[in-house]
PDB file of C-alpha atoms and ligand atoms in Angstrom:
ATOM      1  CA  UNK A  27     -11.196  -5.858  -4.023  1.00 73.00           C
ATOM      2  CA  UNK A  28     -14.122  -5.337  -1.337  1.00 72.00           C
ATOM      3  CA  UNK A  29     -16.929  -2.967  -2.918  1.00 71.00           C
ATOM      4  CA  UNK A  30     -16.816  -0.572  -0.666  1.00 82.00           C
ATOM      5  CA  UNK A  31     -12.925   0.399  -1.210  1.00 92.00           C
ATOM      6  CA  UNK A  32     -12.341   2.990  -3.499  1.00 96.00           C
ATOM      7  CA  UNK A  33      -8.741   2.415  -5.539  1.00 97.00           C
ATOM      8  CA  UNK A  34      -5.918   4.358  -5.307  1.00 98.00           C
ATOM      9  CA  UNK A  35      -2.664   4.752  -7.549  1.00 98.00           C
ATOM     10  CA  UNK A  36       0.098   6.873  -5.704  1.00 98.00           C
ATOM     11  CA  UNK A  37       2.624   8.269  -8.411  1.00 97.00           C
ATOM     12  CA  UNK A  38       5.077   9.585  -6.339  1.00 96.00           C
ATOM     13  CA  UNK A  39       8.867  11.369  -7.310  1.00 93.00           C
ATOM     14  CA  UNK A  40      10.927  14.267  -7.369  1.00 90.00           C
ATOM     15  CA  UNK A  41      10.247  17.204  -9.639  1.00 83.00           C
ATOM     16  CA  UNK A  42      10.996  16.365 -13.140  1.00 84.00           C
ATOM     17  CA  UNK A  43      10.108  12.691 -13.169  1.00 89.00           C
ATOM     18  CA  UNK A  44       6.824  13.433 -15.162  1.00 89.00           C
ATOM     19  CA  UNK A  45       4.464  12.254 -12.728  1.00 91.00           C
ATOM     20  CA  UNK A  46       2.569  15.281 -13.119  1.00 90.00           C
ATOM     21  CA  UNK A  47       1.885  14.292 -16.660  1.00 91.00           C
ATOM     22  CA  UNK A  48       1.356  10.859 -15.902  1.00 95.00           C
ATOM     23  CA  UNK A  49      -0.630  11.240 -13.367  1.00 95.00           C
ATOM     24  CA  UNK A  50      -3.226  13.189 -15.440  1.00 92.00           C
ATOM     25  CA  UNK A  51      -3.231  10.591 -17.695  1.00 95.00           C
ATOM     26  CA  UNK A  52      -3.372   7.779 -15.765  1.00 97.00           C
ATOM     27  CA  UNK A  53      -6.686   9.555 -14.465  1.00 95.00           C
ATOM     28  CA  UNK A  54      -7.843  10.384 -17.514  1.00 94.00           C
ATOM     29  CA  UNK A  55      -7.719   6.929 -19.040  1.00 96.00           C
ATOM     30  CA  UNK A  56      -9.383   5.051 -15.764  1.00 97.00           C
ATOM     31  CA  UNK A  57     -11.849   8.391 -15.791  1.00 96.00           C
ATOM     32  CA  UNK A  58     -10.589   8.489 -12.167  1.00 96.00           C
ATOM     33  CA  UNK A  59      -9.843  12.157  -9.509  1.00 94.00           C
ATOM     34  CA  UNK A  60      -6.773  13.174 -10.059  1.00 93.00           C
ATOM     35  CA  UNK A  61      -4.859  14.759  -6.921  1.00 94.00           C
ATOM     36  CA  UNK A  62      -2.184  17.420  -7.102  1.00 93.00           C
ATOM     37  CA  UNK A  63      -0.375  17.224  -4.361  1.00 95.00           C
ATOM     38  CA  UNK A  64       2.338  19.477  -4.720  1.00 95.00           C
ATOM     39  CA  UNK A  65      -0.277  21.930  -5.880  1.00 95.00           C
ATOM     40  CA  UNK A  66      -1.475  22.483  -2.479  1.00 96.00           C
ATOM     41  CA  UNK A  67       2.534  23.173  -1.417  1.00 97.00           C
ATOM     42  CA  UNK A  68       2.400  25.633  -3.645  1.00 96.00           C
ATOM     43  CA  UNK A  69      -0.911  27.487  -3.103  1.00 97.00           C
ATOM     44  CA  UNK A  70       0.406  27.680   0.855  1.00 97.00           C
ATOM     45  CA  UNK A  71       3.481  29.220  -0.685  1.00 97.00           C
ATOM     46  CA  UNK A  72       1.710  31.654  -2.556  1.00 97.00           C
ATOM     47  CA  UNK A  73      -0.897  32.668  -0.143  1.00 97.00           C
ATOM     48  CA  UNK A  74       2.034  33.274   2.436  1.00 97.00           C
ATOM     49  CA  UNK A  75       3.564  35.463  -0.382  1.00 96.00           C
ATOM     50  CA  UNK A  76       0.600  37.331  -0.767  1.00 95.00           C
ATOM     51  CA  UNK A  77      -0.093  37.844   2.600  1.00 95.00           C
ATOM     52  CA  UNK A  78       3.150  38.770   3.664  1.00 97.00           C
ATOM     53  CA  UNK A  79       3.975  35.643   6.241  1.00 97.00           C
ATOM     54  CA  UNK A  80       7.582  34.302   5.376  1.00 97.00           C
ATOM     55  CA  UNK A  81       7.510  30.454   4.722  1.00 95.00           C
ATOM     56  CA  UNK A  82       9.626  30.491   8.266  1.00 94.00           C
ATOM     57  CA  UNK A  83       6.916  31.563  10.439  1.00 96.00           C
ATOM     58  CA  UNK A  84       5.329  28.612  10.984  1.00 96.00           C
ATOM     59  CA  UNK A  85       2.011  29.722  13.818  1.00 96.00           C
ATOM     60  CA  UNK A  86       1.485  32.337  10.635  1.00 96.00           C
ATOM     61  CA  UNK A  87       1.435  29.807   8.027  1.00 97.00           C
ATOM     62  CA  UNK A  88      -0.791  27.373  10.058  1.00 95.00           C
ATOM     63  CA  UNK A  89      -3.727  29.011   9.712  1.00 95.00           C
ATOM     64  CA  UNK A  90      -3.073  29.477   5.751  1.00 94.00           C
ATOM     65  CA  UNK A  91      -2.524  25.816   5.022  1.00 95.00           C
ATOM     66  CA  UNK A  92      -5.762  24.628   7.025  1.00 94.00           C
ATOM     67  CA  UNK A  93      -8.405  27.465   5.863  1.00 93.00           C
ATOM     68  CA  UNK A  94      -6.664  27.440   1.911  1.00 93.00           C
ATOM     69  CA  UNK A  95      -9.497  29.136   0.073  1.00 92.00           C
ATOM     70  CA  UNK A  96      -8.884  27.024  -3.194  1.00 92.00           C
ATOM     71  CA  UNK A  97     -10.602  25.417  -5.904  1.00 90.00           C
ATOM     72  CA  UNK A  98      -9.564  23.100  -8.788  1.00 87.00           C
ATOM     73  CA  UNK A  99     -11.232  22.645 -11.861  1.00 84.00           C
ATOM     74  CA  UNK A 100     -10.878  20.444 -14.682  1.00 73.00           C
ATOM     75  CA  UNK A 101     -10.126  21.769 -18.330  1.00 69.00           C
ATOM     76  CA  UNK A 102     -10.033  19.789 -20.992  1.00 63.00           C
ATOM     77  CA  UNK A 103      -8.763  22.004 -23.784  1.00 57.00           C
ATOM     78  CA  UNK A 104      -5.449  22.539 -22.003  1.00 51.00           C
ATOM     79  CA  UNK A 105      -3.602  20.090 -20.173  1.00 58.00           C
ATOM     80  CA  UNK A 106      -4.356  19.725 -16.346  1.00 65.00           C
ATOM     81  CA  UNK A 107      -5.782  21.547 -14.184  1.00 79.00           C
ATOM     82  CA  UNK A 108      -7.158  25.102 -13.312  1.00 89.00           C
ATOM     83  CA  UNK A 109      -5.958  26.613  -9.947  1.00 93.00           C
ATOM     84  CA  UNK A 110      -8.222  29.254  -8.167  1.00 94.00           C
ATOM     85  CA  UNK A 111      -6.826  31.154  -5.146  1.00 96.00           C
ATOM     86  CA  UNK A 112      -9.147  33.478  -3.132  1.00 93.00           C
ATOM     87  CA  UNK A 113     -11.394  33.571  -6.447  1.00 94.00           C
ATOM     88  CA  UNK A 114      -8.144  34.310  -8.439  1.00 96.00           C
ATOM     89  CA  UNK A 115      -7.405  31.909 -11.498  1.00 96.00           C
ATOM     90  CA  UNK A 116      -3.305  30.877 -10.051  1.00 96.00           C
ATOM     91  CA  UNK A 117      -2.713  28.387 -12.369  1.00 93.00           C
ATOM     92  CA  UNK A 118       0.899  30.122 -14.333  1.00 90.00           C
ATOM     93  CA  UNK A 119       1.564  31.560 -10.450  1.00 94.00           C
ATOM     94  CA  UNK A 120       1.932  28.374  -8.632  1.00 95.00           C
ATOM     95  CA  UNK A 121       4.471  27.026 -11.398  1.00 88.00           C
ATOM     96  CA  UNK A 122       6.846  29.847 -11.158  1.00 87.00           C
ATOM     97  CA  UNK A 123      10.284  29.072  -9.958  1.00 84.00           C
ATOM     98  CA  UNK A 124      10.036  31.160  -6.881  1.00 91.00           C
ATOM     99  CA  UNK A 125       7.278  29.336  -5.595  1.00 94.00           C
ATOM    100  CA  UNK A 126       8.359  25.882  -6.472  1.00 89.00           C
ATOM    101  CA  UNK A 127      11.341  27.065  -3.809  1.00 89.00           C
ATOM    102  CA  UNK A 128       9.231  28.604  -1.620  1.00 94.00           C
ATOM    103  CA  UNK A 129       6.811  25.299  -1.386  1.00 95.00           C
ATOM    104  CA  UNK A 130       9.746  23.283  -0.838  1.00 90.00           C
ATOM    105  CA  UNK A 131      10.535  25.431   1.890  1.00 94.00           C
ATOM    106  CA  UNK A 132       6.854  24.997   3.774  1.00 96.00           C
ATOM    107  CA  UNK A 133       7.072  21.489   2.862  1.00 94.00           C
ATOM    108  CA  UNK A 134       9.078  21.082   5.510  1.00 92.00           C
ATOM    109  CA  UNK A 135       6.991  22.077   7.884  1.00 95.00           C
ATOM    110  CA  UNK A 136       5.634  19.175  10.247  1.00 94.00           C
ATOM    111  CA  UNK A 137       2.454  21.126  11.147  1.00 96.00           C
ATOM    112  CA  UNK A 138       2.425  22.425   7.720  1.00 96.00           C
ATOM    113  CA  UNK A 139       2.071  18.754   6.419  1.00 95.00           C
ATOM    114  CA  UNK A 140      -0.377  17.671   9.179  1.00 96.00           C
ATOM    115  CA  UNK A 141      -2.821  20.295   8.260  1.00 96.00           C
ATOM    116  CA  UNK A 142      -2.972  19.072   4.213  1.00 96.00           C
ATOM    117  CA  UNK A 143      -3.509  15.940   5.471  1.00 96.00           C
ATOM    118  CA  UNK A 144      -7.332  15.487   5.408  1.00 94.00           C
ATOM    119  CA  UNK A 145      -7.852  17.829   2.762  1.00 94.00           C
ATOM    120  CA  UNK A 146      -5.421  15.232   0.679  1.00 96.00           C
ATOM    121  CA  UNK A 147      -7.457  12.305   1.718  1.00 97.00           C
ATOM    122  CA  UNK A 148     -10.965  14.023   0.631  1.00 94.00           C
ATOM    123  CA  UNK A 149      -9.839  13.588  -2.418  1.00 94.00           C
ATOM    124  CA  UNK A 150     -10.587  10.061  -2.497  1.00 96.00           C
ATOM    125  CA  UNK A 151     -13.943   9.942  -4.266  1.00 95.00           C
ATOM    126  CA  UNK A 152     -15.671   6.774  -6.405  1.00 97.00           C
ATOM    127  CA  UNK A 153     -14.551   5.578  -8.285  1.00 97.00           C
ATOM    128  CA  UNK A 154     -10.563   5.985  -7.890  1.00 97.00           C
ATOM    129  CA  UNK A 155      -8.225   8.317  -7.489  1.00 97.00           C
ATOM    130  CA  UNK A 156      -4.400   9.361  -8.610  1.00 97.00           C
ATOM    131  CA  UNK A 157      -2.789  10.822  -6.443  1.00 97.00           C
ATOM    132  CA  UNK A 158       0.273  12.498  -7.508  1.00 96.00           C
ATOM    133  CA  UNK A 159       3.191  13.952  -4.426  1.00 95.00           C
ATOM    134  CA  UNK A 160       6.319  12.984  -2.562  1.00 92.00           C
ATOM    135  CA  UNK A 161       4.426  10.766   0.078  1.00 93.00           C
ATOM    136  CA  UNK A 162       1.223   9.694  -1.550  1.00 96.00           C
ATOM    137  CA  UNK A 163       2.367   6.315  -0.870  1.00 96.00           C
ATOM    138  CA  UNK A 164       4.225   6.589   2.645  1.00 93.00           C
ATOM    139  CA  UNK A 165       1.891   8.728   4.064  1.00 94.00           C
ATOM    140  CA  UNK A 166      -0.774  10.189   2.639  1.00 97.00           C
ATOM    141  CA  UNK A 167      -2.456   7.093   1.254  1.00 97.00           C
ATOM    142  CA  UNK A 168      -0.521   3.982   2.847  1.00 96.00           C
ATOM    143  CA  UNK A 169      -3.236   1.354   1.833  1.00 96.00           C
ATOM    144  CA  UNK A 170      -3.010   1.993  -1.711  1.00 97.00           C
ATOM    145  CA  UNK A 171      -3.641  -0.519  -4.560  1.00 97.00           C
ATOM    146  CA  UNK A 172      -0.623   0.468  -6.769  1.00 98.00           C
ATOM    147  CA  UNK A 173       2.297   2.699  -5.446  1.00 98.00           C
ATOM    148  CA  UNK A 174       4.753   3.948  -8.124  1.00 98.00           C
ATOM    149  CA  UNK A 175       7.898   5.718  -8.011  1.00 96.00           C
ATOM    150  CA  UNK A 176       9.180   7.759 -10.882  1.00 96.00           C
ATOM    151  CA  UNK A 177      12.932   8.763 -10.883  1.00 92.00           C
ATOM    152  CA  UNK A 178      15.201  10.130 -13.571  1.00 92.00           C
ATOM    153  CA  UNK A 179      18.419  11.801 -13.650  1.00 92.00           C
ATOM    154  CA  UNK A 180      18.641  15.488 -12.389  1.00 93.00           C
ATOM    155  CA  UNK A 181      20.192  16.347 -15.893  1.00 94.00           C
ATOM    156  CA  UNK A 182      17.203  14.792 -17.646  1.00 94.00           C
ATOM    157  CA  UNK A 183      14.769  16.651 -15.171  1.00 94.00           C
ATOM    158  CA  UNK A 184      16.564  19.600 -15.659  1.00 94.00           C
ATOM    159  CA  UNK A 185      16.425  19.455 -19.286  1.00 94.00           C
ATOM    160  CA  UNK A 186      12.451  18.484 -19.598  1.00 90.00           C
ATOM    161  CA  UNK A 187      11.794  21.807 -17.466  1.00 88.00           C
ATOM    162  CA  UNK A 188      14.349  23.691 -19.185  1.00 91.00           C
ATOM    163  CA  UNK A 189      12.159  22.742 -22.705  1.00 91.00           C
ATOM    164  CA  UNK A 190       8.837  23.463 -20.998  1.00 84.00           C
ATOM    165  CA  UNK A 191      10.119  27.327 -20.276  1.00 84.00           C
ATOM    166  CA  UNK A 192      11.365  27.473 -23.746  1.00 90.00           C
ATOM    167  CA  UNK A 193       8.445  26.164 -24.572  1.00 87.00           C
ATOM    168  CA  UNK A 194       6.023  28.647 -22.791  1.00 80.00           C
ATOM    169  CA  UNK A 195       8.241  31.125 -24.230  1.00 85.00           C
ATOM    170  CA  UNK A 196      10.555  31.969 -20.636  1.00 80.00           C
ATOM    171  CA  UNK A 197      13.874  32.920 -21.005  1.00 85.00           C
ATOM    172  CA  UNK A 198      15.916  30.678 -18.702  1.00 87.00           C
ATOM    173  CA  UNK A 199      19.145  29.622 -18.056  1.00 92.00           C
ATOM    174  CA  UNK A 200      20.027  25.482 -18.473  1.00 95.00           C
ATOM    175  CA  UNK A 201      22.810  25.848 -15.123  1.00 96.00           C
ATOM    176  CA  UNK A 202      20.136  27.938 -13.593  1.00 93.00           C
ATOM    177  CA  UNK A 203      17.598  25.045 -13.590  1.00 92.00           C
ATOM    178  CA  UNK A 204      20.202  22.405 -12.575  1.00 94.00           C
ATOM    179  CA  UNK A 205      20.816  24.145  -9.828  1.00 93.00           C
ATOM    180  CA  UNK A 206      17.326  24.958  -8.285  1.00 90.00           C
ATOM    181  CA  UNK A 207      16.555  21.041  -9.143  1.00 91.00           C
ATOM    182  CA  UNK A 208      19.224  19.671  -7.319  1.00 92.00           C
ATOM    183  CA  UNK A 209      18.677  22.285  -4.368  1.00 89.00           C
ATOM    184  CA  UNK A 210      15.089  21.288  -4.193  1.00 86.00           C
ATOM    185  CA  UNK A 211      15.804  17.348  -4.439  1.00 88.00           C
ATOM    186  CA  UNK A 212      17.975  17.738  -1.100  1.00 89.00           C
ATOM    187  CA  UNK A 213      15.716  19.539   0.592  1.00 85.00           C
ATOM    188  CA  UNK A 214      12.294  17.365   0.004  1.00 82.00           C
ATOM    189  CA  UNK A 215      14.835  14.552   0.300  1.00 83.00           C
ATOM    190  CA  UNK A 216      16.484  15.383   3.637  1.00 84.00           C
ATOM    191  CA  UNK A 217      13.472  16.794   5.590  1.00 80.00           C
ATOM    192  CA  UNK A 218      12.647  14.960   8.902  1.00 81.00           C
ATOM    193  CA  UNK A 219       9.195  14.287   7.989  1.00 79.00           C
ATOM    194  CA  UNK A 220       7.619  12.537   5.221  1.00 75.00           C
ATOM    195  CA  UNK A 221      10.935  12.601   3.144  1.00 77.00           C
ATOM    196  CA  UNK A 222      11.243  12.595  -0.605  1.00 82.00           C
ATOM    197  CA  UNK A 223      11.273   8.282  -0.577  1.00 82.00           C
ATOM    198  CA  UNK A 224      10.142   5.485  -2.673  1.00 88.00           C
ATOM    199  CA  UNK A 225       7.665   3.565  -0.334  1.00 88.00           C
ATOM    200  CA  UNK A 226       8.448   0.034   0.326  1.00 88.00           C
ATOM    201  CA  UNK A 227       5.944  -1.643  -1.335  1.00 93.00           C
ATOM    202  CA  UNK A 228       6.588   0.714  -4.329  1.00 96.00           C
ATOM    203  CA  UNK A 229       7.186  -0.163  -7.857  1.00 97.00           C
ATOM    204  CA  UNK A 230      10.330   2.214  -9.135  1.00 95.00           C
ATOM    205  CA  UNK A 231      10.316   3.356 -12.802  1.00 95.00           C
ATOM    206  CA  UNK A 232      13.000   5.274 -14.475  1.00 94.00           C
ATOM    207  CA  UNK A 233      11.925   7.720 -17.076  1.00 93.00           C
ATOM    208  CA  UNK A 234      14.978   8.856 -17.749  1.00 92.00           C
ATOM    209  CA  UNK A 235      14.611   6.767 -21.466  1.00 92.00           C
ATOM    210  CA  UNK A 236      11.030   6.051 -21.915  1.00 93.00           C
ATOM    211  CA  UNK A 237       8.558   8.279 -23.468  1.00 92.00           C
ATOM    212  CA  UNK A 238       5.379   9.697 -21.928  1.00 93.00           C
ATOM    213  CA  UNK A 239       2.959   6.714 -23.151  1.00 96.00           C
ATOM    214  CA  UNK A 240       5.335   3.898 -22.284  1.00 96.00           C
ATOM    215  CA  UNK A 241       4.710   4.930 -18.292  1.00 97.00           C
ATOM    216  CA  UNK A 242       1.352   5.581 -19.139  1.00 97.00           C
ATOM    217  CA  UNK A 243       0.948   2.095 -20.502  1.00 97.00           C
ATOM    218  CA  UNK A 244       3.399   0.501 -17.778  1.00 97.00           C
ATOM    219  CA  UNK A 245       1.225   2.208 -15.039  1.00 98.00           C
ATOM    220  CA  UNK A 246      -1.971   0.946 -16.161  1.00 98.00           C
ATOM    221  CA  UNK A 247      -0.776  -2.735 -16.603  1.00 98.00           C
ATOM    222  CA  UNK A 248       0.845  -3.158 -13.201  1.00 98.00           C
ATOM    223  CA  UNK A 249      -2.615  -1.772 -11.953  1.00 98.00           C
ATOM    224  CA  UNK A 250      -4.548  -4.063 -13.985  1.00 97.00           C
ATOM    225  CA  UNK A 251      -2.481  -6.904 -12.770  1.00 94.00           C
ATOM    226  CA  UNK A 252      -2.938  -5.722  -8.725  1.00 90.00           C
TER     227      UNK A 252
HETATM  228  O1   DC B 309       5.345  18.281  -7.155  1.00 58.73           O
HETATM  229  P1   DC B 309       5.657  19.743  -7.068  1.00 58.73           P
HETATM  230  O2   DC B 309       6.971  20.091  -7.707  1.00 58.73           O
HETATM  231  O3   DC B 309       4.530  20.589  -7.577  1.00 58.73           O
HETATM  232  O4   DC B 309       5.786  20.055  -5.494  1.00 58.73           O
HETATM  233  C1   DC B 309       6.155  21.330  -5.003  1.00 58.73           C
HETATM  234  C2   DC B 309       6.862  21.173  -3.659  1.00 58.73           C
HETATM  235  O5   DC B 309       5.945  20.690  -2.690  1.00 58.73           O
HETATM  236  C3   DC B 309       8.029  20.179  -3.667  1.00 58.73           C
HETATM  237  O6   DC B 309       9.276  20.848  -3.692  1.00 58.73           O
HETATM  238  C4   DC B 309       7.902  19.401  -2.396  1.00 58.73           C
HETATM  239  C5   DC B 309       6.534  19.682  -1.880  1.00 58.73           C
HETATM  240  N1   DC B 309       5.674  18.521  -1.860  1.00 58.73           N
HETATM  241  C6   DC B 309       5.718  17.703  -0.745  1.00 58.73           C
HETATM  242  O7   DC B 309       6.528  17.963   0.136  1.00 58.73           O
HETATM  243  N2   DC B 309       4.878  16.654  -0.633  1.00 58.73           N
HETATM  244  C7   DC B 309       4.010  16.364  -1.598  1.00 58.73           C
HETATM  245  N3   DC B 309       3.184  15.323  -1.456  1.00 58.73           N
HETATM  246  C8   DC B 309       3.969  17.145  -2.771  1.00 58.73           C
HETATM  247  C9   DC B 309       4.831  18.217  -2.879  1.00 58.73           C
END
């Protein structure tokens, strides 16, 4: 690879797959920037919550998605990242179930989309990056050195976030979260732009039967061998 190219991994795949926790680790092992993708979704979502603008009115949410007064920051004691809105630590916020429907719902924006765009691709800092979405590969970063795409079955997706609420202590409903999952898959899936879809060049992995570390460990030796 030409020194001047800084590597990319895309890990891209519905909600549920685990990319989210692969992609950290993936990072963290090649000490890489991670991107969060669907983070930024969300924090439009939120910040048209807060400010009253329904995720329909697009000329309101325009503005919202391009100015997004938002910083990440790493922490190490807990496990990814730290999400400040408008000075306002958002990290629990953005993961709420409402806004996971509510970003799916901007995400379908076209203009919404365009105007993430080169605020996705700053990301892409020496000396790599992870970049974890729906279109890292198709889109966002089409040159990319290693494109995966997760999948697993909606019952298995459903079950690892019905765990995580458990988990967190949220009292939720297994049907519930079936539902909501398989609502959200068809609409990031059937979308006109930048649809929920492995790129072509991508390298599919089912999770549905491997543990956390086995991706890991399958992710780092495809990229090794790139
Ligand atoms: O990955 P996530 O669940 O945090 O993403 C939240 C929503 O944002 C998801 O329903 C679809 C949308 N999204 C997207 O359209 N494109 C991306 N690259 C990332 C997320």
């Amino acid at each position: 690879m030409p020194d001047d190219i800084i590597p990319v991994i895309t890990i891209d795949g519905p909600s549920g797959s685990g990319k989210g926790t692969i992609s950290s680790l993936v990072a963290q092992k090649l000490g890489w920037h991670l991107l969060d993708s669907g983070a930024l979704y969300r924090l439009v979502a939120l910040a048209a919550q807060r400010h009253s603008i329904a995720t329909d009115n697009e000329e309101g949410l325009i503005p919202l998605a391009a100015h997004l007064d938002v910083e990440f920051k790493v922490n190490s004691s807990k496990d990814g990242l730290v999400v400040i809105l408008e000075g306002e630590n958002v990290t629990d916020d953005i993961r709420a179930e409402e806004c996971s429907q509510m970003a799916s719902q901007v995400a379908v924006i076209p203009s919404i989309r365009l105007a993430l765009l080169d605020r996705q691709r700053a990301f892409l800092q020496p000396p790599g990056l992870v970049a974890d979405g729906r279109d890292m590969g198709s889109v966002v970063f089409p040159e990319a050195q290693l494109k995966v795409f997760l999948t697993a079955s909606q019952q298995i997706r459903a079950d690892r976030r019905y765990k995580q609420l458990i988990k967190k202590g949220i009292d939720v409903n297994f049907a519930a979260i079936l539902d909501y999952i398989s609502e959200r898959d068809t609409r990031d899936s059937r979308r006109s732009v930048s649809p929920l879809q492995a790129a072509d060049n991508a390298v599919v992995i089912d999770t549905s039967d491997l543990g956390i570390d086995d991706v890991v460990i399958r992710v780092l030796e495809l990229y090794s061998s790139t």
